[in-house]
C-alpha positions as CSV (number, residue, x, y, z in Angstrom):
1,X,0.0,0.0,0.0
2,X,2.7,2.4,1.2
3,X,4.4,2.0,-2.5
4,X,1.2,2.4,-4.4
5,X,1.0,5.8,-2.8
6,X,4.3,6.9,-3.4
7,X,3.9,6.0,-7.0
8,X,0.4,7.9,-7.0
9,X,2.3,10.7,-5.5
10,X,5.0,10.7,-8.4
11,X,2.2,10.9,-10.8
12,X,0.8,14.0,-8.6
13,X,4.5,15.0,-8.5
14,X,4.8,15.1,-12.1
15,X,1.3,17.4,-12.7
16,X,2.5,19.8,-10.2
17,X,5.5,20.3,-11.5
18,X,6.1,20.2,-15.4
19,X,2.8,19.8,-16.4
20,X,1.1,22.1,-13.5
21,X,2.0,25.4,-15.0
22,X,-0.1,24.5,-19.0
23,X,-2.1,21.9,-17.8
24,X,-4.1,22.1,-14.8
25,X,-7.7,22.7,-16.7
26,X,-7.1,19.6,-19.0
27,X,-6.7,16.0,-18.2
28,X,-4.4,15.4,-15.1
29,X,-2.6,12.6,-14.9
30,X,-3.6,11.5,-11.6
31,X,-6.7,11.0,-13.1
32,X,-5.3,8.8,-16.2
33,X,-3.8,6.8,-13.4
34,X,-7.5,6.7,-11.3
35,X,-9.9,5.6,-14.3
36,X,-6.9,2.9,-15.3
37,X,-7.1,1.4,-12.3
38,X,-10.9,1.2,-12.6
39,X,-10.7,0.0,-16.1
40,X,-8.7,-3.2,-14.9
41,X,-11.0,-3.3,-12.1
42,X,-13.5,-3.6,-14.2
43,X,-12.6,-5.8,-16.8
44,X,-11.4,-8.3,-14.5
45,X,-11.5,-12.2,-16.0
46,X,-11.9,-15.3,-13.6
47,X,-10.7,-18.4,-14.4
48,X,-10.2,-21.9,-12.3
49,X,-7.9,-20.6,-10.1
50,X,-6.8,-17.2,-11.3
51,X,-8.3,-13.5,-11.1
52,X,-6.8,-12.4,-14.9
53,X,-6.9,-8.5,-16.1
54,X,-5.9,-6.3,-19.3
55,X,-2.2,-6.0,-19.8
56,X,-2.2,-3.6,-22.3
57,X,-4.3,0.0,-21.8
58,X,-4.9,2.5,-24.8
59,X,-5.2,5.8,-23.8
60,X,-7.1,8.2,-26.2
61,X,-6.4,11.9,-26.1
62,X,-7.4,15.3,-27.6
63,X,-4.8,16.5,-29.6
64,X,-4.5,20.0,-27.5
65,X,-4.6,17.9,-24.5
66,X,-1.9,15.5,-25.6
67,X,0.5,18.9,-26.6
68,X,0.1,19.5,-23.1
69,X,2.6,17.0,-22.1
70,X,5.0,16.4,-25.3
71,X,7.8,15.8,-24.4
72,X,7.1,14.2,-21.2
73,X,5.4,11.5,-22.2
74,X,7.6,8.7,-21.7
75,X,8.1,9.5,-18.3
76,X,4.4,9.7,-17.7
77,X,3.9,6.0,-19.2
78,X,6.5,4.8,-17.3
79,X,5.0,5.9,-14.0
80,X,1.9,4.8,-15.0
81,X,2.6,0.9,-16.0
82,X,4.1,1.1,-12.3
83,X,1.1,2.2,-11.3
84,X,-1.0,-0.5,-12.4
85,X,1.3,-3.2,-12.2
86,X,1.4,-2.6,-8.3
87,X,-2.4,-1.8,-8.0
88,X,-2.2,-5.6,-9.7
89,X,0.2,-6.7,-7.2
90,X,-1.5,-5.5,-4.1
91,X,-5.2,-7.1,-5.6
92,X,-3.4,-10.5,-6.6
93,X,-4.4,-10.2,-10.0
94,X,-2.8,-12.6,-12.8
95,X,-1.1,-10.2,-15.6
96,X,0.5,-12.4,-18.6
97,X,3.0,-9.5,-18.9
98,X,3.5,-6.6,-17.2
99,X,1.1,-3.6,-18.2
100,X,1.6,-1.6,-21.2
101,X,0.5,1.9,-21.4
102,X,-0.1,2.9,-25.4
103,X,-1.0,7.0,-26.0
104,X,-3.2,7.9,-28.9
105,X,-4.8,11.0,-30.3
106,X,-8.2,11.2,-31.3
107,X,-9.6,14.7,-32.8
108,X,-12.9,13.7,-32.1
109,X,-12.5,13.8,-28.4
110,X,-12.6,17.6,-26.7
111,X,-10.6,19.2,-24.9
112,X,-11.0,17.3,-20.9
113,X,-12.1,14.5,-22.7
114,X,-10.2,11.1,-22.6
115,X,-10.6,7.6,-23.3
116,X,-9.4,4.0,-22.3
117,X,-9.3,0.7,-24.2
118,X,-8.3,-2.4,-22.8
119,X,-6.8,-5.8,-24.1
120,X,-5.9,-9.1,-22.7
121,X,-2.9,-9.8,-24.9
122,X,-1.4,-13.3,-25.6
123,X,1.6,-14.8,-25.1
124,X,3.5,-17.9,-25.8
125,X,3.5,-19.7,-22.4
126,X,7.1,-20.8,-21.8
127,X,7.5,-24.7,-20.5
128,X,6.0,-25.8,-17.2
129,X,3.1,-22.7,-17.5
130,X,0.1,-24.4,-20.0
131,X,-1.8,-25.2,-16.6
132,X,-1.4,-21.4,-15.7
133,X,-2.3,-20.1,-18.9
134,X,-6.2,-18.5,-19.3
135,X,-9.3,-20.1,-21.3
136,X,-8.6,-19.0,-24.9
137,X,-11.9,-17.0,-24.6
138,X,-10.8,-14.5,-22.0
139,X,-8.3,-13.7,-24.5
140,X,-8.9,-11.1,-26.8
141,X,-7.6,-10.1,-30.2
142,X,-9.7,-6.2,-30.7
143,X,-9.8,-4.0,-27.6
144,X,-12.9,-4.0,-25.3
145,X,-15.4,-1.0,-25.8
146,X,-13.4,2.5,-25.2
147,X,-14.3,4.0,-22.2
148,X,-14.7,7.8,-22.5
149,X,-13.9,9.8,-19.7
150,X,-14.7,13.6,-18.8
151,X,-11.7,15.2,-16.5
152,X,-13.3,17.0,-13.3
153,X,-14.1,20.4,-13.8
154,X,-11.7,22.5,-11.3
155,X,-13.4,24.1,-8.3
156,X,-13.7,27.1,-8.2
157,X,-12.3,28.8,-4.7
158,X,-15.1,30.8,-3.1
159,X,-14.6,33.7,-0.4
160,X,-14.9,33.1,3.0
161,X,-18.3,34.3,3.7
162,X,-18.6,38.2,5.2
163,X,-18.7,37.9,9.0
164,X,-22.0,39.5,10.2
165,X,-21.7,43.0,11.0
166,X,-21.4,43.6,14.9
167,X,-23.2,46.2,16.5
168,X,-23.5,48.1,19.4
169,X,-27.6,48.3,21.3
170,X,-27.6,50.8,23.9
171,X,-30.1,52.0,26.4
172,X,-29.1,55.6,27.9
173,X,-31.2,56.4,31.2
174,X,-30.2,59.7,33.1
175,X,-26.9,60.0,30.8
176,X,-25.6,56.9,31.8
177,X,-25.4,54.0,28.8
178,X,-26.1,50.5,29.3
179,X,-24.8,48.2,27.0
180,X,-27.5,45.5,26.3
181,X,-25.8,42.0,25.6
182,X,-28.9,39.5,26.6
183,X,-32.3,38.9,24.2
184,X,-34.1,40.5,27.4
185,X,-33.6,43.1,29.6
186,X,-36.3,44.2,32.5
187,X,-36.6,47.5,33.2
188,X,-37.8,49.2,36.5
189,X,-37.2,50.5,39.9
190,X,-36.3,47.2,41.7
191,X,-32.7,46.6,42.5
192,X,-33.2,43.3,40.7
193,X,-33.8,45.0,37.1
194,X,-31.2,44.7,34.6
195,X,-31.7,48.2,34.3
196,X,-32.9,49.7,37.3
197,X,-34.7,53.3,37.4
198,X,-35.0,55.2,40.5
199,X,-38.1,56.8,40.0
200,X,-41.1,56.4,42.7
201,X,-43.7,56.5,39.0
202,X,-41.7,53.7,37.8
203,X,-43.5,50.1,38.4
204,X,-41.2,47.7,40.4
205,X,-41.1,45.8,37.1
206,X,-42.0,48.3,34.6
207,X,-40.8,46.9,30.7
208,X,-38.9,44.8,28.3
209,X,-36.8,45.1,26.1
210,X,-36.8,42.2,24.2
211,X,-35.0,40.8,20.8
212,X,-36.6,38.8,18.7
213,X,-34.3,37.8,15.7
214,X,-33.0,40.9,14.2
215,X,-35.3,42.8,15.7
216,X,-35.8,44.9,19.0
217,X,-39.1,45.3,21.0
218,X,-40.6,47.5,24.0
219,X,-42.9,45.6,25.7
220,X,-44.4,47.0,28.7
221,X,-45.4,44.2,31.9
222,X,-48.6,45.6,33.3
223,X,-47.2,48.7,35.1
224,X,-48.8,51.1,36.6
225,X,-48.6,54.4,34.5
226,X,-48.0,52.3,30.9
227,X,-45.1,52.5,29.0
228,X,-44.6,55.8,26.1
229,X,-42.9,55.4,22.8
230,X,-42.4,58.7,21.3
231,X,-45.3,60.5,23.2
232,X,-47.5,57.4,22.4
233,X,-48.5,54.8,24.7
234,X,-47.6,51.2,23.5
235,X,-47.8,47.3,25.3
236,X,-45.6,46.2,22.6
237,X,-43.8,48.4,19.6
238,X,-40.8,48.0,17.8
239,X,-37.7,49.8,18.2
240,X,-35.9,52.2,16.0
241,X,-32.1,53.2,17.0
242,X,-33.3,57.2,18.5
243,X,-36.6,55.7,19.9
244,X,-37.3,57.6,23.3
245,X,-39.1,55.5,26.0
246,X,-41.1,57.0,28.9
247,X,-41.1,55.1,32.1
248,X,-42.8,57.4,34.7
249,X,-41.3,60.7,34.9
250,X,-38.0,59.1,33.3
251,X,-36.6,58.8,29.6
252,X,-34.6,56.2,28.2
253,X,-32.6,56.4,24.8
254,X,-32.7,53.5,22.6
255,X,-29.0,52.9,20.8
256,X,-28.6,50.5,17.4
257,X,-25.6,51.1,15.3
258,X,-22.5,49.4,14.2
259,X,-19.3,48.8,16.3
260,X,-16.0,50.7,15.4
261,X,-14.3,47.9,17.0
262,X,-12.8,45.6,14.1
């Protein structure tokens, strides 16, 4: 296993190298090396006492695509019969030689667009090997059915997503600010308010403030002289950033606007 990795890591060594700087929106040759495995995979043969697969792979290319790596080639084939003869190896498949990678061009494929044919190829078996040899029906004298392939379209790298703008929700009573970090805040003159007014026409428990989502509310809790929003008496109004409450004889400031902080 460890080798097979290093060998698909040469392959990934060789596209991000020589081939990464023209070639990265074509065929990559990691994925030659992917969909040839799965073409032996898949054209696997079982005899009596033998799992037997293609030895001899055809890979169909685009012309543009093929210019991508001239020059280059060679070493590319090489690291890919590795490839699959260790893939072979590690599955204890029967190979009756070792695999043969062929290139081809074919203008009728696009650009992205490759294709794989496969061949269980003959040989003369060599004294002592008849019994190992395979039915003379696995073996085949045209390729099996080209495969056609499509490389992966590259993803495209999106932007982190904006953090949500942070703001700042105030409530100002007597000049002093409180800073209002909790969906609900109780307002009135007990000491066990979050915002406590001292004002004998303030109810013990007077109002809300509540947030509901993105949005602020007033709501007043049955007190004694209601609750004023503007001048105008409300049990339950939305909030604007300016809006003036009246709790008694006392005014609070409602605050909404974005931090400076960073």
């Amino acid at each position: 296993m460890a080798l097979l990795r290093s060998i698909e890591s040469k392959i990934e060594g060789l596209f991000e190298g020589v081939f990464g700087r023209a070639f990265r929106t074509h065929v990559q040759p990691i994925e030659l090396a992917r969909k040839l495995v799965k073409e032996m995979d898949d054209h696997r043969s079982v005899s009596v006492s033998r799992v037997y697969v293609p030895n001899e792979f055809t890979i169909y290319l685009s012309a543009h695509d093929r210019r991508q790596f001239a020059g280059y080639e060679g070493s590319l084939v090489g690291e890919l019969q590795e490839y699959l003869a260790e893939h072979a190896r590690r599955e204890r498949y029967a190979l009756l030689t070792p695999p043969q990678v062929l290139m081809m061009t074919d203008d009728d494929l696009a650009v992205g667009e490759f294709g794989i044919a496969t061949r269980l190829v003959a040989t003369e078996p060599s004294e002592g090997e008849a019994g190992g040899a395979p039915p003379p029906e696995l073996l085949l004298v045209e390729p099996a059915q080209t495969m056609v392939y499509r490389a992966p379209e590259p993803v495209a790298e999106t932007a982190p997503a904006p953090e949500p703008e942070r703001e700042v929700v105030t409530l100002t009573v007597a000049g002093r600010s409180h800073d209002i970090t909790t969906p609900r805040v109780v307002l009135g003159r007990s000491r066990d308010c979050d915002v406590c007014i001292s004002d004998l026409n303030v109810s013990r428990r007077h109002a809300e403030l509540r947030q509901e989502g993105a949005t602020y509310w007033i709501v007043d809790l049955g007190s004694m002289n209601g609750t004023l929003l503007n001048g105008r008496r409300v049990g339950r109004e939305r909030l604007r950033d300016g809006d003036r409450i009246t709790l008694g004889e006392s005014e609070v400031v409602f605050g909404r606007s974005p931090s400076s902080n960073p």
